[in-house]
Coordinates of C-alpha atoms in Angstrom, one line a residue:
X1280 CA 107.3 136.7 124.7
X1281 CA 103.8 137.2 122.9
X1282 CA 105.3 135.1 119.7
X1283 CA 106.5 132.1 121.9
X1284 CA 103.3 132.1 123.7
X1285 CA 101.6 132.1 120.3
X1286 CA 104.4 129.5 118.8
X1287 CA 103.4 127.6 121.7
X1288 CA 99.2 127.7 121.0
X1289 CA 100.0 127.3 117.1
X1290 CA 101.3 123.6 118.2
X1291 CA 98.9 122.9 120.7
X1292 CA 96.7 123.5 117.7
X1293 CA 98.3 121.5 115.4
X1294 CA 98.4 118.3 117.7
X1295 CA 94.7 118.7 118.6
X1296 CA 93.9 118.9 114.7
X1297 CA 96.4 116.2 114.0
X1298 CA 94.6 113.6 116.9
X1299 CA 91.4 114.5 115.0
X1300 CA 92.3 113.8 111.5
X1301 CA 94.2 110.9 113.2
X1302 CA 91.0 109.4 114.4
X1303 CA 88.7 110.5 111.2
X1304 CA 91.3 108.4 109.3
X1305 CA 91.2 105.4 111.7
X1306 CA 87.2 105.4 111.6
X1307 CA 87.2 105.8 107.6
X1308 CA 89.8 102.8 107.4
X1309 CA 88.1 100.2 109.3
X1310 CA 85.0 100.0 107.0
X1311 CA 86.1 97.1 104.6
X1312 CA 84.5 99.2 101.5
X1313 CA 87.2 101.9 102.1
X1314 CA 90.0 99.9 102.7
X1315 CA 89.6 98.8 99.2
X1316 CA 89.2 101.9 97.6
X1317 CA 92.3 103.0 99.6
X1318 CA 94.4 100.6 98.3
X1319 CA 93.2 100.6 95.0
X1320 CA 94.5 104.9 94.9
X1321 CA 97.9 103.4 96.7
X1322 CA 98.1 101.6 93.6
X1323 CA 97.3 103.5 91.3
X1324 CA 99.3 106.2 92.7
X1325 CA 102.4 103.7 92.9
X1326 CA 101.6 103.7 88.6
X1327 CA 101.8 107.1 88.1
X1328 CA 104.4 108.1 90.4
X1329 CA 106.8 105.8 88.6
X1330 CA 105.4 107.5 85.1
X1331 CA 106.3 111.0 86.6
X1332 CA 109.8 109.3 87.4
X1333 CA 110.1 108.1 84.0
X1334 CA 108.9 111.4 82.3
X1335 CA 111.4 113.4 84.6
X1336 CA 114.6 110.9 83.6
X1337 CA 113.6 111.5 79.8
X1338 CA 113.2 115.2 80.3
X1339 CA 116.6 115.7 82.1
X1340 CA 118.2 113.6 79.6
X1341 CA 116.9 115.4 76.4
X1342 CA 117.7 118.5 78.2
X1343 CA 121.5 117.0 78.4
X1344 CA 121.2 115.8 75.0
X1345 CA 120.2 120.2 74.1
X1346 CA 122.3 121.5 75.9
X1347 CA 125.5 119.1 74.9
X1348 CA 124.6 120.2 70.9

C-alpha cells in the first residue's frame, strides 16, 4: 500500500514539475530574441543528427565489410 501511495505522489510530482517547465518554456519562447536562437539549435541540431546517421551507416557497414573478410 505504502509504494502505491508513494507511486501515486512520485506522479503528482512529476505533473506539477512538468506544468512548471511547461510554463518556463512558454515564457522563454515568446521573447522574439529566443525564438531565434531556438531555431537556429533546431537547425543546427537537424545538421548534426543527420552527420551521426551518416557516421553510424559508414560504421555498420565497415564493420560488415570486417567481419565478411
Amino acid at each position: 500500500m505504502e509504494t502505491l501511495d508513494m507511486a501515486r505522489r512520485n506522479t503528482m510530482l512529476e505533473k506539477i514539475r512538468g506544468s512548471d517547465d511547461l510554463r518556463i518554456a512558454n515564457e522563454f519562447f515568446r521573447v522574439p530574441e529566443n525564438q531565434e536562437k531556438i531555431i537556429r539549435d533546431l537547425k543546427s541540431a537537424s545538421e548534426l543528427s543527420k552527420v551521426l546517421s551518416d557516421l553510424r551507416r559508414i560504421n555498420s557497414d565497415m564493420l560488415v565489410k570486417q567481419i565478411s573478410i
